[in-house]
JSON list of C-alpha atoms in Angstrom, two decimals:
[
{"chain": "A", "resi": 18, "resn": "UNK", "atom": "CA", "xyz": [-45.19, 35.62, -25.23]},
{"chain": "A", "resi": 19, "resn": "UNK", "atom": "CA", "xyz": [-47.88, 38.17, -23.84]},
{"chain": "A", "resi": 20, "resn": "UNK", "atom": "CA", "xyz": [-46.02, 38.45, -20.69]},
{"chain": "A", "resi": 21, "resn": "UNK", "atom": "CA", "xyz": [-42.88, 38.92, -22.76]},
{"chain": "A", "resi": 22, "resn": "UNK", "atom": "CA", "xyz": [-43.78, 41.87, -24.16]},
{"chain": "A", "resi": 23, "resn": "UNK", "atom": "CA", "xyz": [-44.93, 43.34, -21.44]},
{"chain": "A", "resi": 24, "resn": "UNK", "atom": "CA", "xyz": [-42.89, 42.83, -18.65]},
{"chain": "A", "resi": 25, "resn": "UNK", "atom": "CA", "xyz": [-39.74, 41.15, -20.39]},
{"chain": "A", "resi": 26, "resn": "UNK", "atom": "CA", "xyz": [-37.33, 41.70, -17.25]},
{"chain": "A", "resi": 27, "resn": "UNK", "atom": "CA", "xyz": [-39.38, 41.16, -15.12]},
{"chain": "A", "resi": 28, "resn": "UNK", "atom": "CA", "xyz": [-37.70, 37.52, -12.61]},
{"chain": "A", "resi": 29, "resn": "UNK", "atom": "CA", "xyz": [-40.82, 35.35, -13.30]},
{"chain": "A", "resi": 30, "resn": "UNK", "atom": "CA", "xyz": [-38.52, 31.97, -12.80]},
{"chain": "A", "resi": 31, "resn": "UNK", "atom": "CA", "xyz": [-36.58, 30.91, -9.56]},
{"chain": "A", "resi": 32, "resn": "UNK", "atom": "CA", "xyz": [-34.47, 27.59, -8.59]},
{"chain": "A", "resi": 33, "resn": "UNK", "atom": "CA", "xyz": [-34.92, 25.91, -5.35]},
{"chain": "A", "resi": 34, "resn": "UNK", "atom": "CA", "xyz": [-31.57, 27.27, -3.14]},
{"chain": "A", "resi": 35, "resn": "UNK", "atom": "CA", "xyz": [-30.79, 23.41, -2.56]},
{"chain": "A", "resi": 36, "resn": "UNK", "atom": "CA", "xyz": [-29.77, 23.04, -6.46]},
{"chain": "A", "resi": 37, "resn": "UNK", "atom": "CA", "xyz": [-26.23, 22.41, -6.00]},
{"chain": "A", "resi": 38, "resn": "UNK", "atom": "CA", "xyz": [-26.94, 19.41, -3.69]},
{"chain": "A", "resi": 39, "resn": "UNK", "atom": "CA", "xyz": [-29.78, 18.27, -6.12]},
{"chain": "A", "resi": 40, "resn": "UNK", "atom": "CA", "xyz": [-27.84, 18.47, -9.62]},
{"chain": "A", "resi": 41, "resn": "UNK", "atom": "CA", "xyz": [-24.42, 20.18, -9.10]},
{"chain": "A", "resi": 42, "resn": "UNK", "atom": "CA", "xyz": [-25.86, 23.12, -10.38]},
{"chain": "A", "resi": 43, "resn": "UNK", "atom": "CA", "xyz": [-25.93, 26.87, -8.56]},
{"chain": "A", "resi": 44, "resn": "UNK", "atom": "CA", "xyz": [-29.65, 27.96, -8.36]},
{"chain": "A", "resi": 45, "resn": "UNK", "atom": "CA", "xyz": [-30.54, 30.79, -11.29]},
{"chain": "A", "resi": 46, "resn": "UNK", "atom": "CA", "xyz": [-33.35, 32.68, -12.13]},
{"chain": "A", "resi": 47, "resn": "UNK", "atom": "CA", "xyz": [-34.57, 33.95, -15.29]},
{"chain": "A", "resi": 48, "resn": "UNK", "atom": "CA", "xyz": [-36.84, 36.77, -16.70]},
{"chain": "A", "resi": 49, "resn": "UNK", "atom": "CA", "xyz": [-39.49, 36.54, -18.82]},
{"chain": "A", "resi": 50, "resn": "UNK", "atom": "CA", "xyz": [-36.76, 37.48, -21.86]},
{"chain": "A", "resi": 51, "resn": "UNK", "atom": "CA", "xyz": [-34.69, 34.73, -20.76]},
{"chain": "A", "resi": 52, "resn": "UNK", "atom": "CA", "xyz": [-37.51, 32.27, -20.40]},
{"chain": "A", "resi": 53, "resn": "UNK", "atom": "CA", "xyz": [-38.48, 32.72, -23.79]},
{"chain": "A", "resi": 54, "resn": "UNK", "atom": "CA", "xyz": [-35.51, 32.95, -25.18]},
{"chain": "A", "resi": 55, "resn": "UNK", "atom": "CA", "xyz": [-34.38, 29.08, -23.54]},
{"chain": "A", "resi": 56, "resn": "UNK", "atom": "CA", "xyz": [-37.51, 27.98, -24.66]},
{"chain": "A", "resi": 57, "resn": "UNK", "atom": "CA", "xyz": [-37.32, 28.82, -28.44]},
{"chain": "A", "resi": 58, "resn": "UNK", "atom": "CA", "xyz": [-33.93, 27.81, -28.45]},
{"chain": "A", "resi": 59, "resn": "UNK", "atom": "CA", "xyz": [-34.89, 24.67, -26.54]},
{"chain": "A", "resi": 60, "resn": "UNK", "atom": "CA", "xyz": [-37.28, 23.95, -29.04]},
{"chain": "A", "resi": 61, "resn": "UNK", "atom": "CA", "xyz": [-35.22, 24.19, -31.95]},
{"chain": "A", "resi": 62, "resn": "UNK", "atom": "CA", "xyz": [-32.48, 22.20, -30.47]},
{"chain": "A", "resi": 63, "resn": "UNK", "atom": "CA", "xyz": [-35.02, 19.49, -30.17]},
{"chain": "A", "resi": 64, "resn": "UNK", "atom": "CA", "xyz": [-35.97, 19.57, -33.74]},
{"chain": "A", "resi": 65, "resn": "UNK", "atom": "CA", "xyz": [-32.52, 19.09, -34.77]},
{"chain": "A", "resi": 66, "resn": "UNK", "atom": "CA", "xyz": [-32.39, 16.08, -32.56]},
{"chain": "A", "resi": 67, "resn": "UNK", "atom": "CA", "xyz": [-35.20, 14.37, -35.29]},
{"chain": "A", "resi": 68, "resn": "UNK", "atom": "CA", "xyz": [-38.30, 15.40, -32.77]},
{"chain": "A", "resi": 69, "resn": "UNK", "atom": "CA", "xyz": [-41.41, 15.99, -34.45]},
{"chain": "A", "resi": 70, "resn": "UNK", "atom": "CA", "xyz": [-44.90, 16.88, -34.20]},
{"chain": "A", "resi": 71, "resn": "UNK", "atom": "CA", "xyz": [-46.85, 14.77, -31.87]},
{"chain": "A", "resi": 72, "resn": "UNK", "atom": "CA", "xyz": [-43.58, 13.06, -31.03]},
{"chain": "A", "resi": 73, "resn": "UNK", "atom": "CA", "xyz": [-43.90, 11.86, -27.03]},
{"chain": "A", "resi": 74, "resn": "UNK", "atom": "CA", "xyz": [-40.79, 12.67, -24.62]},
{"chain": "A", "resi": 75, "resn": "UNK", "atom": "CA", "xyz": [-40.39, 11.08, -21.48]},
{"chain": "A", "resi": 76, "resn": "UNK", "atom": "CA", "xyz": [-39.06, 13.78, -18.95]},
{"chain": "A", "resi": 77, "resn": "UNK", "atom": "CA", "xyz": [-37.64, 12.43, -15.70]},
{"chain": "A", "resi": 78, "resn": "UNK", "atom": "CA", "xyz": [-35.93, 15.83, -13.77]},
{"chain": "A", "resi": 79, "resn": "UNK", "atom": "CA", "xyz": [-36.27, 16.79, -10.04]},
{"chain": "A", "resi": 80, "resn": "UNK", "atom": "CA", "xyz": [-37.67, 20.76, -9.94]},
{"chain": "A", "resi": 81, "resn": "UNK", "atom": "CA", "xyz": [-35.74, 23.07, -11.70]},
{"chain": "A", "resi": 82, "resn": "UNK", "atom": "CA", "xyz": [-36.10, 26.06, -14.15]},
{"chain": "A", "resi": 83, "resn": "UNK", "atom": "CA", "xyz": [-35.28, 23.35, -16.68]},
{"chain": "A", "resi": 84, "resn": "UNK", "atom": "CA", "xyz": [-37.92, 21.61, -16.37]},
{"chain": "A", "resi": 85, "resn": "UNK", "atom": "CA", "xyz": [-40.64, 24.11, -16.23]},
{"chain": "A", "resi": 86, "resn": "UNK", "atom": "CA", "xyz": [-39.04, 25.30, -19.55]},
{"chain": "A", "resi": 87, "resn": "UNK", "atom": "CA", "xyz": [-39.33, 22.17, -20.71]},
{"chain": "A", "resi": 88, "resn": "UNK", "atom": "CA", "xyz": [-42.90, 22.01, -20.84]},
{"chain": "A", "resi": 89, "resn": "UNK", "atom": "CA", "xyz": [-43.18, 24.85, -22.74]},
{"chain": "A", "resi": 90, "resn": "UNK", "atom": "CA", "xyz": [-40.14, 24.04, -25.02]},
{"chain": "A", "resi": 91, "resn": "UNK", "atom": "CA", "xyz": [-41.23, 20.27, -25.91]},
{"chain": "A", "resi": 92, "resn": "UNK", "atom": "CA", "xyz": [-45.08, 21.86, -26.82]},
{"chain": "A", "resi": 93, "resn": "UNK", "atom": "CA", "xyz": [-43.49, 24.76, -29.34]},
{"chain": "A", "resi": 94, "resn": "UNK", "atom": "CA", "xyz": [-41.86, 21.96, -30.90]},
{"chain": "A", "resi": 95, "resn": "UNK", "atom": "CA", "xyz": [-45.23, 20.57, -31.07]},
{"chain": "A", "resi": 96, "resn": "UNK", "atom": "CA", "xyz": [-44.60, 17.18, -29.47]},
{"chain": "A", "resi": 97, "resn": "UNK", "atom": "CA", "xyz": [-45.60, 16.64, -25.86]},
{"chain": "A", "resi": 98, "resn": "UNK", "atom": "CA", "xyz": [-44.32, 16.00, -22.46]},
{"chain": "A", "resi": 99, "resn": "UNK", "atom": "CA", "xyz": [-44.62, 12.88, -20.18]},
{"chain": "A", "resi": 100, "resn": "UNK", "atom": "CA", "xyz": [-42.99, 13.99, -17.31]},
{"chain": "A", "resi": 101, "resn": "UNK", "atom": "CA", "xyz": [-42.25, 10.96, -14.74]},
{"chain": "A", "resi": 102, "resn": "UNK", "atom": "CA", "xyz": [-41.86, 11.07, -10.83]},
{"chain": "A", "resi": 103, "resn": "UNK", "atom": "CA", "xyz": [-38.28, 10.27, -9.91]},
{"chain": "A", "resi": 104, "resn": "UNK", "atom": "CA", "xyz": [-38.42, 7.96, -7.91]},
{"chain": "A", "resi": 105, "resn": "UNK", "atom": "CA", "xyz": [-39.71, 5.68, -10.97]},
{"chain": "A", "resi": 106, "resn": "UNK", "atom": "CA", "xyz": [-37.27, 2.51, -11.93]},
{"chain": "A", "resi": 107, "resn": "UNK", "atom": "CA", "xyz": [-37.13, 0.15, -14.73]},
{"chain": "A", "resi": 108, "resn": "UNK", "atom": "CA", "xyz": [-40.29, -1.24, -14.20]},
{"chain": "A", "resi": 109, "resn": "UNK", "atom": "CA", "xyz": [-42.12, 2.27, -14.61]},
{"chain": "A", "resi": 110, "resn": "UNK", "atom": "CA", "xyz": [-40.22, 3.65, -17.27]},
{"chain": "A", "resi": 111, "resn": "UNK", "atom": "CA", "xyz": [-40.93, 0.80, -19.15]},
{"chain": "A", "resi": 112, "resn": "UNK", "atom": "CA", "xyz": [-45.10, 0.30, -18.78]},
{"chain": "A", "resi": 113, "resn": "UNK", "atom": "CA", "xyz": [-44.85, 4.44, -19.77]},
{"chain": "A", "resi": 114, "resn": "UNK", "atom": "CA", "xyz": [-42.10, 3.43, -22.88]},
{"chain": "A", "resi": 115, "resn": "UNK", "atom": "CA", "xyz": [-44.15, 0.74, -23.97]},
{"chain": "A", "resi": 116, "resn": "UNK", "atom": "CA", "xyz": [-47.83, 2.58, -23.80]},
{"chain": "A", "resi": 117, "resn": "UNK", "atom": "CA", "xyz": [-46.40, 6.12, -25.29]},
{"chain": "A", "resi": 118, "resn": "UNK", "atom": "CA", "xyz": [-44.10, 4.79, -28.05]},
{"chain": "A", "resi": 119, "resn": "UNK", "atom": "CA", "xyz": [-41.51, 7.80, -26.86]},
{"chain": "A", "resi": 120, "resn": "UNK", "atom": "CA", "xyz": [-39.40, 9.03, -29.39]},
{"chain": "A", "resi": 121, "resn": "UNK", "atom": "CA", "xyz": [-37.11, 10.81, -26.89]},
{"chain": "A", "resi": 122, "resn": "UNK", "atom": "CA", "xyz": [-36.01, 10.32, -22.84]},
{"chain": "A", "resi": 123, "resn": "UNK", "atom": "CA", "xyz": [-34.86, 14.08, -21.34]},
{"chain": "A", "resi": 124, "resn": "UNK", "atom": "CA", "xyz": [-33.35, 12.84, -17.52]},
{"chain": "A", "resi": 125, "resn": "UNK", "atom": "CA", "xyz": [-29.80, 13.63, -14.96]},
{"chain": "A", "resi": 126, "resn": "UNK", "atom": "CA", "xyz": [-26.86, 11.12, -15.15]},
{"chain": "A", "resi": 127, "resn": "UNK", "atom": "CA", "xyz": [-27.26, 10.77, -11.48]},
{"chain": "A", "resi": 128, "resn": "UNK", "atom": "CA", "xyz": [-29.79, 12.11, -8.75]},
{"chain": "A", "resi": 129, "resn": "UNK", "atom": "CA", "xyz": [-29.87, 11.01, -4.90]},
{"chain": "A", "resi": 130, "resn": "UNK", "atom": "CA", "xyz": [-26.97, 8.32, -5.68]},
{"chain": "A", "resi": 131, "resn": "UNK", "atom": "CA", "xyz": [-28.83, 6.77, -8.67]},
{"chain": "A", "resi": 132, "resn": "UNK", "atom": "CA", "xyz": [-27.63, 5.82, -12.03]},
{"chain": "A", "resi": 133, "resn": "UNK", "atom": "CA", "xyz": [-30.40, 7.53, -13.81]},
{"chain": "A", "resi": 134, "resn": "UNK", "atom": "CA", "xyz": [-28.99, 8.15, -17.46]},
{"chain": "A", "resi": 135, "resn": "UNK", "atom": "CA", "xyz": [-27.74, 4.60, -17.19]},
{"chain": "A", "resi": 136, "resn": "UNK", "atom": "CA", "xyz": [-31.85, 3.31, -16.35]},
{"chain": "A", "resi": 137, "resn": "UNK", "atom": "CA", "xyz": [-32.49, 5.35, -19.62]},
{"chain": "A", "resi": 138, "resn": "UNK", "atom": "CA", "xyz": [-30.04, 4.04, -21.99]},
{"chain": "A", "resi": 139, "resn": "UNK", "atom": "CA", "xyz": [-31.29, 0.35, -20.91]},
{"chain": "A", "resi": 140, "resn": "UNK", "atom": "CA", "xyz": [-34.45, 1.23, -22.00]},
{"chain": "A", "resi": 141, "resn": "UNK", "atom": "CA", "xyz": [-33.25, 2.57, -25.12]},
{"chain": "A", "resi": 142, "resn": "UNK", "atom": "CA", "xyz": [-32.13, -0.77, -26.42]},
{"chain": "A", "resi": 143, "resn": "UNK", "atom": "CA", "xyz": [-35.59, -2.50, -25.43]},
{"chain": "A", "resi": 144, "resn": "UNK", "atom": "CA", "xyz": [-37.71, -0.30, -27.23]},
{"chain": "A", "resi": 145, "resn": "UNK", "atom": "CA", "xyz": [-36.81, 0.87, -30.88]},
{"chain": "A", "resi": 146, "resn": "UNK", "atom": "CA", "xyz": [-39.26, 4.00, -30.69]},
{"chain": "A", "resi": 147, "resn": "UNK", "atom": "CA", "xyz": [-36.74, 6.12, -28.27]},
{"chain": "A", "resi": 148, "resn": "UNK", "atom": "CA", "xyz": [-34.13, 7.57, -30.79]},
{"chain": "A", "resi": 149, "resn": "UNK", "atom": "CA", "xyz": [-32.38, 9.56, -28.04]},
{"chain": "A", "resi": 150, "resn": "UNK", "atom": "CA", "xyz": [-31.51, 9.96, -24.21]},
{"chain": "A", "resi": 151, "resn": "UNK", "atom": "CA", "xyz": [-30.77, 14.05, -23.78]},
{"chain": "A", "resi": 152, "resn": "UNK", "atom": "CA", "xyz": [-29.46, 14.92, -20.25]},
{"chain": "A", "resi": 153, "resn": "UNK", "atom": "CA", "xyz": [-29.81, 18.14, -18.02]},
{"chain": "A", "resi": 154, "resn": "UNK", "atom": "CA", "xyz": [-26.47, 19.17, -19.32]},
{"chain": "A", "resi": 155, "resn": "UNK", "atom": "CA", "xyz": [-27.72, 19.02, -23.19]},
{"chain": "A", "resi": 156, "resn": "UNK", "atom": "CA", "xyz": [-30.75, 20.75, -22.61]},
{"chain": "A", "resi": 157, "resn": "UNK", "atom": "CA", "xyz": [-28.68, 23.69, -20.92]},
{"chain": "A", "resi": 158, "resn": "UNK", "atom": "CA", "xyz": [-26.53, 23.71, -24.09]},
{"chain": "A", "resi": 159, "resn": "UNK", "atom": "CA", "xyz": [-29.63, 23.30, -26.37]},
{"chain": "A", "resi": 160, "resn": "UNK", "atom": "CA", "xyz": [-31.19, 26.81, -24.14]},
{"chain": "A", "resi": 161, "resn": "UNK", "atom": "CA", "xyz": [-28.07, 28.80, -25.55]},
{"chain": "A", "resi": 162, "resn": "UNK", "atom": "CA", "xyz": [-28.59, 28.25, -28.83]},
{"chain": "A", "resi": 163, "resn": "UNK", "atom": "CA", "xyz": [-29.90, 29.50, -31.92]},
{"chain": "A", "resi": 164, "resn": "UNK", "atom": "CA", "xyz": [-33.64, 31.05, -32.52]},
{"chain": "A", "resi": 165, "resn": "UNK", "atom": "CA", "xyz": [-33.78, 31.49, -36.55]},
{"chain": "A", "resi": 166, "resn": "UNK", "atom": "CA", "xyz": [-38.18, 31.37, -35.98]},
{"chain": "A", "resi": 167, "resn": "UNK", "atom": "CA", "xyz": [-38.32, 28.16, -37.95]},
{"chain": "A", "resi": 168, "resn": "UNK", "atom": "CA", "xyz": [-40.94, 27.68, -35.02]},
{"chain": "A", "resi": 169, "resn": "UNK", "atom": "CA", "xyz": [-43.92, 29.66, -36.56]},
{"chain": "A", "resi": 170, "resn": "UNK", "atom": "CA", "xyz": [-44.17, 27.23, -39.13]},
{"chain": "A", "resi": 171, "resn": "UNK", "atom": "CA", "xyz": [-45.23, 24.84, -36.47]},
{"chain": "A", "resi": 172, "resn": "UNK", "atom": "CA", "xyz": [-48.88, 25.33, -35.74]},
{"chain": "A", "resi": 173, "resn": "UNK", "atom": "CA", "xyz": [-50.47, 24.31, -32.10]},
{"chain": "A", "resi": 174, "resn": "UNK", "atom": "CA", "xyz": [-53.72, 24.34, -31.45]},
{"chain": "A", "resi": 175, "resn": "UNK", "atom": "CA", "xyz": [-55.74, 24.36, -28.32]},
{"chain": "A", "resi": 176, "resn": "UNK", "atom": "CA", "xyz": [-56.73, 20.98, -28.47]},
{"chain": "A", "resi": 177, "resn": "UNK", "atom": "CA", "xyz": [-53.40, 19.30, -28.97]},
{"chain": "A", "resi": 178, "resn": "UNK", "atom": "CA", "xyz": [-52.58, 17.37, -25.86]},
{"chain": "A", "resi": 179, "resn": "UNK", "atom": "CA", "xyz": [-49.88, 19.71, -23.99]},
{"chain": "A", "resi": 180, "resn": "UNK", "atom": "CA", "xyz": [-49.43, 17.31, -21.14]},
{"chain": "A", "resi": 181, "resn": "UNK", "atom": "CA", "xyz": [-49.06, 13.30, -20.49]},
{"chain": "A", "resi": 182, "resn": "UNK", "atom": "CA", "xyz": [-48.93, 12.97, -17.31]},
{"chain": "A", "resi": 183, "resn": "UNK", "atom": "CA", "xyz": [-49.60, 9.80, -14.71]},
{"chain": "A", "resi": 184, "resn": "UNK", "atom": "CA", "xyz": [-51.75, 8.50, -12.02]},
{"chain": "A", "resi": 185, "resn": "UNK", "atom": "CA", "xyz": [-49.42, 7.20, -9.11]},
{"chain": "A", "resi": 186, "resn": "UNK", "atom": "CA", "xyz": [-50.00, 3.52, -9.64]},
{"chain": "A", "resi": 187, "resn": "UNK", "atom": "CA", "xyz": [-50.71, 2.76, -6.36]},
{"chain": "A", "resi": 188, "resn": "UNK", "atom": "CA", "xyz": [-53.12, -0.24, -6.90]},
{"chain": "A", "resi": 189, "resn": "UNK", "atom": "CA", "xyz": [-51.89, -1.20, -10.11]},
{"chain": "A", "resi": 190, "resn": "UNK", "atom": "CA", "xyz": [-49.71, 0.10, -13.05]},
{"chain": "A", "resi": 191, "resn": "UNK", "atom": "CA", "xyz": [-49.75, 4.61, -13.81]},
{"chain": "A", "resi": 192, "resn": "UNK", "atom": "CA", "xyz": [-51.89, 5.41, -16.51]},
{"chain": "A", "resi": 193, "resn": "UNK", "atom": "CA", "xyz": [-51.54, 7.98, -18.85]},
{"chain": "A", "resi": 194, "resn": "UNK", "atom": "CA", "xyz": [-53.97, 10.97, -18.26]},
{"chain": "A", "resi": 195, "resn": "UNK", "atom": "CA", "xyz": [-53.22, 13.11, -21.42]},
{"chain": "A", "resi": 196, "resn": "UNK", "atom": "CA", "xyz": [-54.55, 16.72, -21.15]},
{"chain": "A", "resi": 197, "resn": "UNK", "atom": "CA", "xyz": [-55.29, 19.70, -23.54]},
{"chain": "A", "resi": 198, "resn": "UNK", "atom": "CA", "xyz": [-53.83, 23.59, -23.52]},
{"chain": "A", "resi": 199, "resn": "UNK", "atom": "CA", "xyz": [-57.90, 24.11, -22.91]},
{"chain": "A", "resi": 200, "resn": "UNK", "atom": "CA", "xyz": [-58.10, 21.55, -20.61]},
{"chain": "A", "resi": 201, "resn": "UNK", "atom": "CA", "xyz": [-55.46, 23.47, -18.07]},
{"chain": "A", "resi": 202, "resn": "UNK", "atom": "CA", "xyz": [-56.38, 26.92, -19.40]},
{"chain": "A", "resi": 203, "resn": "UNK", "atom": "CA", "xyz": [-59.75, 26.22, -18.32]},
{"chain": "A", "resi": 204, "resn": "UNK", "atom": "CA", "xyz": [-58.91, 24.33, -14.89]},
{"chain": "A", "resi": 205, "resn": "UNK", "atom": "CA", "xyz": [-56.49, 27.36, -14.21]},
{"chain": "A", "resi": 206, "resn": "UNK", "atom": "CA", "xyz": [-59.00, 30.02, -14.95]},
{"chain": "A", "resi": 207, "resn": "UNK", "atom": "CA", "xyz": [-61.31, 28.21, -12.75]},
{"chain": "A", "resi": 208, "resn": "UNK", "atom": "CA", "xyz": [-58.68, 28.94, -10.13]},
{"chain": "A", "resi": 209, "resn": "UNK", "atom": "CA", "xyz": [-58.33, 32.50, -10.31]},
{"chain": "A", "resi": 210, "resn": "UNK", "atom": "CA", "xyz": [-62.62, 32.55, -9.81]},
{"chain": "A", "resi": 211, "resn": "UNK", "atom": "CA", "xyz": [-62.40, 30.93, -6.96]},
{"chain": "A", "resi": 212, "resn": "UNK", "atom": "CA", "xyz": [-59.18, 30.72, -4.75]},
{"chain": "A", "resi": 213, "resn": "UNK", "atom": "CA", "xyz": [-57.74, 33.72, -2.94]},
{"chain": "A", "resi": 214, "resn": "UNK", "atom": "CA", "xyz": [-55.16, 34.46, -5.31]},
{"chain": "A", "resi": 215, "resn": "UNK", "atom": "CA", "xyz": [-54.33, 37.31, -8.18]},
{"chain": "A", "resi": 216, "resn": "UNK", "atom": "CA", "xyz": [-52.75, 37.87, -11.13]},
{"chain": "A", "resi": 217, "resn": "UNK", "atom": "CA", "xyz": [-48.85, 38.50, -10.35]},
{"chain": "A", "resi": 218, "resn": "UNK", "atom": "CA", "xyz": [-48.40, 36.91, -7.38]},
{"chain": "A", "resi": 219, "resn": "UNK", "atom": "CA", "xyz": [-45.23, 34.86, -6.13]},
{"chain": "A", "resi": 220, "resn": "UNK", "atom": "CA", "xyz": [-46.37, 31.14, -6.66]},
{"chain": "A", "resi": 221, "resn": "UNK", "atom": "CA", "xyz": [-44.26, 28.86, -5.18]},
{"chain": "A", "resi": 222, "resn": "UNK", "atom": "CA", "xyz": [-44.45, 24.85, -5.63]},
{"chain": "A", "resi": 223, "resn": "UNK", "atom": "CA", "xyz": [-43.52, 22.38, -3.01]},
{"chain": "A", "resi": 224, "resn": "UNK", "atom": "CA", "xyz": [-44.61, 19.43, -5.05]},
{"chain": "A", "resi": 225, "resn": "UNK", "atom": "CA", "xyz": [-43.03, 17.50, -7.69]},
{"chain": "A", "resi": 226, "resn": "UNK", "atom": "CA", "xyz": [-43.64, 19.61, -10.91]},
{"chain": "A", "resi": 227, "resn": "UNK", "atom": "CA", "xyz": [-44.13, 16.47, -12.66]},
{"chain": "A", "resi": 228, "resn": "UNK", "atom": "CA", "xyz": [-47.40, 15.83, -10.67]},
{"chain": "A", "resi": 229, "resn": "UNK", "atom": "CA", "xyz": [-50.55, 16.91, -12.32]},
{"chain": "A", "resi": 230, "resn": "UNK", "atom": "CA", "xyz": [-51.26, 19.07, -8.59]},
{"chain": "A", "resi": 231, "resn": "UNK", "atom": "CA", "xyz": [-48.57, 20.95, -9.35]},
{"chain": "A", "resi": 232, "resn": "UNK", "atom": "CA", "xyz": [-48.90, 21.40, -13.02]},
{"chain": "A", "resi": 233, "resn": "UNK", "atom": "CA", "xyz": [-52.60, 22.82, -12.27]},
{"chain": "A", "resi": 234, "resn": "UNK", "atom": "CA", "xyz": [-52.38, 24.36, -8.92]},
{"chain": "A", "resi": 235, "resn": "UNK", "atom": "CA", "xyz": [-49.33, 26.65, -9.64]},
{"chain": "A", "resi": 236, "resn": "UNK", "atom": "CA", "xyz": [-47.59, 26.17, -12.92]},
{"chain": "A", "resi": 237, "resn": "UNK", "atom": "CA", "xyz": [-50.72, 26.83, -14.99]},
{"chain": "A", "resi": 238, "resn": "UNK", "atom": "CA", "xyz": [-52.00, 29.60, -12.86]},
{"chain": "A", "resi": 239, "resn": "UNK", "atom": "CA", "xyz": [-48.64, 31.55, -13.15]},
{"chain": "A", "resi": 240, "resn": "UNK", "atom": "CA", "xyz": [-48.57, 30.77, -17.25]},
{"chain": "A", "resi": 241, "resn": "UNK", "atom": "CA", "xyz": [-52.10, 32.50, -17.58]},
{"chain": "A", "resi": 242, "resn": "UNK", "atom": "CA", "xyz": [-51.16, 35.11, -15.40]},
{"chain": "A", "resi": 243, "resn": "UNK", "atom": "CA", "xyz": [-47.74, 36.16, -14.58]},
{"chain": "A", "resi": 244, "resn": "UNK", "atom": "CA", "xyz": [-45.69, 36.71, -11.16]},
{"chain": "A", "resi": 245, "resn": "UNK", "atom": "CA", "xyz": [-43.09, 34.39, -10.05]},
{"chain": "A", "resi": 246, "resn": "UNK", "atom": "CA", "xyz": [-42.77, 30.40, -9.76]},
{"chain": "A", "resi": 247, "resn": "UNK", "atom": "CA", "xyz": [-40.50, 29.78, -7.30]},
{"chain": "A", "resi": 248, "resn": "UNK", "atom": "CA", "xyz": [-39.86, 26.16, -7.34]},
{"chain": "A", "resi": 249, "resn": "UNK", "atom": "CA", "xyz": [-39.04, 23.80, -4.12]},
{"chain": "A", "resi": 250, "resn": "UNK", "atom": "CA", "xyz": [-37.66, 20.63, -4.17]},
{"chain": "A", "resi": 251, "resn": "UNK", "atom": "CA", "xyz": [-39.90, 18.38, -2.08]},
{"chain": "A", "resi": 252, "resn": "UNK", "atom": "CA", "xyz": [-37.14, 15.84, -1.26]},
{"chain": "A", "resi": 253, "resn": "UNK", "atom": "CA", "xyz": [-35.22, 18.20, 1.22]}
]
């Protein structure tokens, strides 16, 4: 919101140019205005859907502008994201239904020849918690719609978990590693004392965003202090 009102057109969000070829999609880029706007309307779009505070949503997207909105979106509805790699199958989604108790799974009908709404809705009838399966194409609806501020009646505080992310499992099953707004705000901080970069720089992201390197090495960083986050697809 800060950087809203002070540089409100100002591009501070950019697709990876291979979009199209990821999710059919032609690569866009948003200002700050626009950001904030998707996100609040986001936000109350997932309300309407039955998603409450402290409500967990399992978030399965390849990089896009969606998803970094996402993160801010699912938090200002005061629930929290567990974004998931995707290349997770059954097997994964289901260890990360079963632990979290989602209410929600946010994911593409198809990515890289994969049936990946159709994983989703299998998990949906083995565990009772997930109420809905919202794809790419929702959440772009849900961006354009209305803002009425029923949002600040929703309070967040800087201890609330903002992020649920996992370890990569590569010994034995992901676990959850939930983090707090002061946990990143602090980690990203950190970063500005002691890496060579500024406030207001281009940041750009070759990692999955879903990864907690990501998150804290660019993502945060640009949230605290402006600039661009250009996002890359790593599977190119």
């Amino acid at each position: 919101k800060e950087h809203v009102a002070k540089s409100p057109d100002m591009l501070c969000l950019a697709d990876p140019p291979n979009k199209e070829a990821l999710v059919g999609l032609k690569p866009e880029r948003l200002t700050f205005r626009e950001l904030d706007r998707a996100v609040d309307a986001t936000a109350e779009g997932l309300l309407s859907k039955g998603i409450k505070r402290d409500d967990i949503i399992i978030v399965q997207l390849p990089n896009c502008w969606e998803l970094a909105m996402l993160f801010l979106a699912i938090t200002r509805a005061g629930a929290l994201i567990s974004p998931i790699p995707m290349q997770w199958r059954q097997s994964e989604l289901e260890h990360v239904a079963r632990i979290t108790e989602a209410r929600a799974v946010i994911t593409v009908e198809v990515f890289n020849k994969f049936q990946h709404k159709e994983m989703a809705e299998k998990l949906k009838t083995k565990f009772p918690s997930i109420k809905n399966i919202i794809t790419l194409a929702e959440i772009r609806e849900m961006s354009k719609g209305p803002v009425t501020g029923k949002l600040d009646k929703i309070s967040i505080d800087a201890n609330d978990v903002f992020t649920l992310c996992w370890s990569s499992g590569t010994e034995a099953e992901p676990k959850g590693c939930p983090l707090t707004h002061n946990n990143w705000l602090c980690q990203g901080t950190f970063q500005y004392e002691t890496a060579p970069i500024k406030p207001g720089y281009n940041l750009i992201t070759a990692g999955p965003l879903v990864n907690m390197a990501s998150i804290g090495t660019v993502f945060i960083p640009w949230l605290i202090s402006g600039g661009k986050f250009v996002l890359h697809h790593p599977f190119d």
